[in-house]
Amino acid sequence: MSKISIVFDRLRTEEKMLQKEAAELGHTAEMLDAKITQINTDTKKDDLDLGDVVLERCVSYFRGLHFTSALEFLDIPVLNKFDVASICGNKMFMTLLLKKNNIPTPKTYFSFSSQSATENLEKVGYPLVIKPVIGSWGRGVIPIKDKDTMDAVVEVREITDSPHDRIYYLQEVVKRPPRDIRIITIGDEPIAGMYRKSSGGFKTNIALGADPEICEITKEMEEMAIKASQAMGGGILGIDMMEDEEKGIVVHEVNNTVEFKGLAKVAKRNIPKEMIEFALDYARK
């Protein structure tokens, strides 16, 4: 019998599903709240008793990333690895790596001040989509249809003025059906896919009410998902794709602590079970 620790900062359905599957496989899975866990430079691996492997499942990108760094400092096997989490959690880093690996992705514009971003948008033309480089669940993703909208976004960002507000990530609007595709890869293998259909708005996030529907993974989707996973460094990932009318399939995002409760409802394979099995295999290597 093996022991798995599941690190969280907000206990969701996914973490409970993972714990249940681990138990049914005959293993122990313990929940560890990152918010109340203390680690210092003298902490030893055995002090924490995290078992054979850790699944890092924090909602907060920064909390999860720093917690992963501490675990790797202690030589504790953790999924996903720090390098993977770091890249996937920042849309700019992720997009650049997709492009570098010749994976089709929407054309994206980067600016490093509000003035430069506004000038760039005026030059490129409306509409574009602005996204925060750090964030999930579609928060802060806004279609910029005119100068008034851009001025409003800039005004808000200059008030909040977080470090990432100064990075402007503007992406072309993809002409697509009112849906996108999520494919979960485990160890670079695509195991399940779904269409996330818009519930009437611009966004297709399940967290915002988008409807999941099974997607039969085509050869093109499979190859692209494998390439995207390998480009990020592998592990357990969610590859998000769109069907561009002109370019075909494009990858627009890769998720590190991927949510899967929506896909689990329609998938033929047992997603949390395969995640547990992969994590244990990873620990044995």
Coordinates of C-alpha atoms in Angstrom, one line a residue:
M1 CA 0.0 0.0 0.0
S2 CA 1.3 3.5 -0.9
K3 CA 0.6 6.9 0.5
I4 CA -0.3 9.9 -1.5
S5 CA -0.7 13.5 -0.3
I6 CA -3.1 15.8 -2.0
V7 CA -2.2 19.5 -1.4
F8 CA -5.0 22.0 -1.7
D9 CA -6.0 25.5 -0.6
R10 CA -9.6 25.2 -1.6
L11 CA -11.1 21.7 -1.3
R12 CA -13.0 21.0 -4.5
T13 CA -14.8 18.0 -6.0
E14 CA -11.7 17.0 -7.9
E15 CA -9.6 16.5 -4.7
K16 CA -12.3 14.4 -3.1
M17 CA -12.5 12.3 -6.3
L18 CA -8.8 11.7 -6.2
Q19 CA -8.9 10.7 -2.5
K20 CA -11.8 8.3 -3.2
E21 CA -10.0 6.6 -6.2
A22 CA -6.8 6.2 -4.2
A23 CA -8.8 4.4 -1.4
E24 CA -10.5 2.1 -3.9
L25 CA -7.1 1.2 -5.3
G26 CA -6.0 0.2 -1.8
H27 CA -3.8 3.3 -1.1
T28 CA -3.9 6.0 1.5
A29 CA -4.6 9.5 0.3
E30 CA -4.3 12.3 2.9
M31 CA -5.4 15.9 2.3
L32 CA -2.9 18.6 3.2
D33 CA -4.1 22.2 3.5
A34 CA -1.3 24.4 2.1
K35 CA -2.6 27.4 4.0
I36 CA -1.7 25.9 7.4
T37 CA 1.4 23.9 6.5
Q38 CA 4.7 25.2 7.8
I39 CA 8.1 24.5 6.2
N40 CA 11.5 26.0 7.0
T41 CA 15.0 25.5 5.8
D42 CA 15.7 22.9 8.5
T43 CA 12.6 20.9 7.7
K44 CA 13.4 17.3 6.8
K45 CA 11.5 15.1 4.4
D46 CA 10.4 12.7 7.1
D47 CA 9.1 15.7 9.3
L48 CA 6.2 16.1 6.9
D49 CA 5.4 12.4 6.3
L50 CA 3.8 13.1 2.9
G51 CA 4.2 9.6 1.7
D52 CA 5.4 8.4 -1.7
V53 CA 4.2 11.3 -3.9
V54 CA 2.4 14.6 -3.7
L55 CA -0.3 15.9 -6.0
E56 CA -0.2 19.7 -5.8
R57 CA -3.8 20.9 -6.4
C58 CA -3.8 24.5 -5.1
V59 CA -6.2 26.9 -6.8
S60 CA -3.8 29.8 -6.2
Y61 CA -1.0 29.7 -8.8
F62 CA 1.5 31.5 -6.5
R63 CA 0.7 29.4 -3.4
G64 CA 0.9 26.2 -5.4
L65 CA 4.1 27.2 -7.1
H66 CA 5.9 28.1 -4.0
F67 CA 4.7 25.1 -2.1
T68 CA 6.0 22.9 -5.0
S69 CA 9.4 24.6 -4.7
A70 CA 9.5 23.8 -1.0
L71 CA 8.7 20.1 -1.7
E72 CA 11.3 19.8 -4.4
F73 CA 13.8 21.4 -1.9
L74 CA 13.0 18.4 0.4
D75 CA 13.4 15.9 -2.5
I76 CA 9.7 14.9 -2.3
P77 CA 8.2 13.7 -5.6
V78 CA 5.5 16.2 -6.6
L79 CA 3.2 16.5 -9.6
N80 CA 3.4 18.7 -11.5
K81 CA 7.0 19.7 -11.3
F82 CA 8.0 23.3 -10.5
D83 CA 9.2 24.1 -14.0
V84 CA 5.9 22.8 -15.5
A85 CA 3.8 24.7 -13.0
S86 CA 5.8 27.9 -13.5
I87 CA 5.3 27.9 -17.3
C88 CA 1.7 26.8 -17.4
G89 CA 0.6 29.3 -14.7
N90 CA 1.8 32.3 -16.8
K91 CA 0.0 32.7 -20.1
M92 CA 2.9 34.6 -21.7
F93 CA 5.5 32.0 -20.8
M94 CA 3.1 29.2 -22.0
T95 CA 2.2 30.9 -25.3
L96 CA 5.9 31.6 -26.1
L97 CA 6.8 28.0 -25.5
L98 CA 3.9 26.7 -27.6
K99 CA 5.1 28.9 -30.5
K100 CA 8.7 27.9 -30.0
N101 CA 7.7 24.3 -30.4
N102 CA 5.8 25.0 -33.6
I103 CA 2.4 24.3 -32.0
P104 CA -0.4 26.4 -33.6
T105 CA -1.6 29.0 -31.2
P106 CA -3.6 32.3 -31.7
K107 CA -1.4 35.3 -32.6
T108 CA -0.6 37.1 -29.4
Y109 CA 0.7 40.6 -28.8
F110 CA 2.8 41.5 -25.7
S111 CA 3.2 45.0 -24.3
F112 CA 4.8 46.1 -21.1
S113 CA 2.9 49.4 -20.3
S114 CA -0.6 50.7 -20.8
Q115 CA 0.6 53.2 -23.4
S116 CA 2.4 50.7 -25.5
A117 CA -0.5 48.3 -25.3
T118 CA -3.0 51.0 -26.4
E119 CA -0.7 52.0 -29.3
N120 CA -0.3 48.4 -30.3
L121 CA -4.0 47.8 -30.3
E122 CA -4.6 51.0 -32.4
K123 CA -2.0 49.7 -34.9
V124 CA -3.3 46.1 -35.1
G125 CA -6.9 47.0 -35.0
Y126 CA -10.0 46.0 -33.0
P127 CA -11.2 43.5 -31.8
L128 CA -8.6 41.7 -29.7
V129 CA -9.0 39.8 -26.5
I130 CA -7.1 40.9 -23.4
K131 CA -6.2 38.3 -20.8
P132 CA -4.4 38.6 -17.4
V133 CA -1.1 36.6 -17.7
I134 CA -1.9 35.0 -14.3
G135 CA -5.5 33.8 -13.6
S136 CA -8.1 31.1 -14.2
W137 CA -11.8 30.5 -14.7
G138 CA -12.0 33.2 -17.4
R139 CA -11.6 36.0 -14.9
G140 CA -10.3 39.2 -16.5
V141 CA -10.7 37.9 -20.0
I142 CA -12.3 40.7 -22.0
P143 CA -13.0 41.2 -25.7
I144 CA -11.7 44.7 -26.6
K145 CA -14.0 45.9 -29.3
D146 CA -13.2 49.6 -29.2
K147 CA -11.0 52.3 -27.6
D148 CA -13.5 53.0 -24.9
T149 CA -13.3 49.4 -23.6
M150 CA -9.5 49.5 -23.7
D151 CA -9.4 52.8 -21.8
A152 CA -11.7 51.3 -19.1
V153 CA -9.4 48.2 -18.8
V154 CA -6.3 50.5 -18.5
E155 CA -8.0 52.6 -15.9
V156 CA -8.8 49.6 -13.7
R157 CA -5.3 48.2 -14.1
E158 CA -3.7 51.5 -13.1
I159 CA -5.8 51.5 -9.9
T160 CA -5.1 47.9 -8.9
D161 CA -1.5 48.2 -10.2
S162 CA -0.4 44.7 -9.4
P163 CA 2.9 43.6 -11.0
H164 CA 1.0 41.5 -13.6
D165 CA -1.3 44.4 -14.5
R166 CA 1.7 46.0 -16.2
I167 CA 2.0 43.1 -18.6
Y168 CA -0.5 43.3 -21.5
Y169 CA -1.4 40.1 -23.2
L170 CA -3.6 40.7 -26.2
Q171 CA -4.8 37.9 -28.5
E172 CA -6.5 37.7 -31.8
V173 CA -10.2 36.8 -31.8
V174 CA -10.4 33.2 -33.1
K175 CA -13.3 32.7 -35.5
R176 CA -14.7 29.4 -34.1
P177 CA -17.9 27.6 -33.1
P178 CA -19.3 28.7 -29.7
R179 CA -17.2 26.2 -27.9
D180 CA -13.7 25.1 -27.2
I181 CA -12.0 21.7 -26.5
R182 CA -10.3 20.5 -23.3
I183 CA -8.1 17.4 -23.5
I184 CA -6.6 15.9 -20.4
T185 CA -3.1 14.4 -20.8
I186 CA -1.5 12.1 -18.3
G187 CA 2.1 11.4 -19.0
D188 CA 1.7 12.9 -22.5
E189 CA -1.1 10.5 -23.3
P190 CA -4.5 12.2 -24.1
I191 CA -7.0 10.2 -22.1
A192 CA -10.3 12.2 -22.5
G193 CA -11.6 15.2 -24.2
M194 CA -14.7 17.4 -24.1
Y195 CA -16.3 20.3 -25.8
R196 CA -17.1 23.2 -23.5
K197 CA -20.0 25.0 -25.0
S198 CA -20.7 28.6 -24.3
S199 CA -23.8 29.1 -22.1
G200 CA -24.6 32.2 -24.1
G201 CA -21.6 34.5 -23.5
F202 CA -18.1 34.9 -24.9
K203 CA -16.4 32.4 -22.4
T204 CA -16.5 28.6 -22.4
N205 CA -15.3 27.9 -18.8
I206 CA -17.1 25.1 -17.0
A207 CA -16.6 27.2 -13.8
L208 CA -18.8 29.8 -15.4
G209 CA -21.6 27.5 -16.5
A210 CA -20.4 26.1 -19.9
D211 CA -21.9 22.8 -20.7
P212 CA -19.6 19.7 -21.1
E213 CA -20.0 17.3 -24.0
I214 CA -17.8 14.4 -24.9
C215 CA -15.3 15.1 -27.7
E216 CA -13.9 12.1 -29.6
I217 CA -10.2 12.9 -29.9
T218 CA -9.2 13.0 -33.5
K219 CA -5.7 12.1 -34.7
E220 CA -4.9 15.8 -35.1
M221 CA -6.1 16.7 -31.6
E222 CA -4.1 13.7 -30.2
E223 CA -0.9 14.8 -31.9
M224 CA -1.3 18.4 -30.9
A225 CA -2.1 17.5 -27.3
I226 CA 1.0 15.3 -27.1
K227 CA 3.2 18.0 -28.5
A228 CA 1.8 20.6 -26.1
S229 CA 2.3 18.3 -23.1
Q230 CA 5.9 17.5 -24.1
A231 CA 6.6 21.2 -24.7
M232 CA 5.5 22.1 -21.2
G233 CA 7.4 19.3 -19.6
G234 CA 4.7 16.7 -19.1
G235 CA 2.8 15.4 -16.1
I236 CA -0.9 15.9 -15.7
L237 CA -2.2 18.7 -17.8
G238 CA -5.3 20.2 -19.4
I239 CA -4.8 21.2 -23.0
D240 CA -7.3 23.7 -24.3
M241 CA -7.9 24.1 -28.0
M242 CA -10.1 26.0 -30.4
E243 CA -11.3 25.2 -33.9
D244 CA -10.2 28.2 -36.0
E245 CA -12.1 28.5 -39.3
E246 CA -8.9 29.3 -41.2
K247 CA -6.0 27.7 -39.2
G248 CA -7.7 24.6 -38.0
I249 CA -7.0 23.4 -34.4
V250 CA -5.0 25.9 -32.3
V251 CA -3.9 25.5 -28.7
H252 CA -4.7 28.5 -26.6
E253 CA -3.9 27.3 -23.1
V254 CA -2.3 24.6 -21.0
N255 CA -3.5 24.1 -17.4
N256 CA -1.3 22.8 -14.6
T257 CA -3.8 22.0 -11.8
V258 CA -6.5 21.0 -14.3
E259 CA -10.1 20.7 -13.1
F260 CA -11.9 17.7 -14.4
K261 CA -15.2 17.2 -12.7
G262 CA -17.1 18.3 -15.8
L263 CA -15.2 16.0 -18.1
A264 CA -15.4 13.1 -15.6
K265 CA -19.2 13.2 -16.1
V266 CA -18.9 12.3 -19.8
A267 CA -15.5 10.6 -20.1
K268 CA -15.2 6.9 -20.9
R269 CA -12.0 6.5 -18.9
N270 CA -11.7 7.0 -15.1
I271 CA -9.7 10.3 -15.0
P272 CA -8.9 10.5 -11.2
K273 CA -8.0 6.8 -11.1
E274 CA -5.5 7.2 -13.9
M275 CA -4.1 10.3 -12.2
I276 CA -3.5 8.3 -9.0
E277 CA -1.9 5.4 -10.9
F278 CA 0.4 7.8 -12.9
A279 CA 1.4 9.6 -9.7
L280 CA 2.4 6.3 -8.1
D281 CA 4.3 5.2 -11.2
Y282 CA 6.1 8.5 -11.2
A283 CA 7.2 8.1 -7.6
R284 CA 8.6 4.7 -8.3
K285 CA 11.0 5.9 -11.1

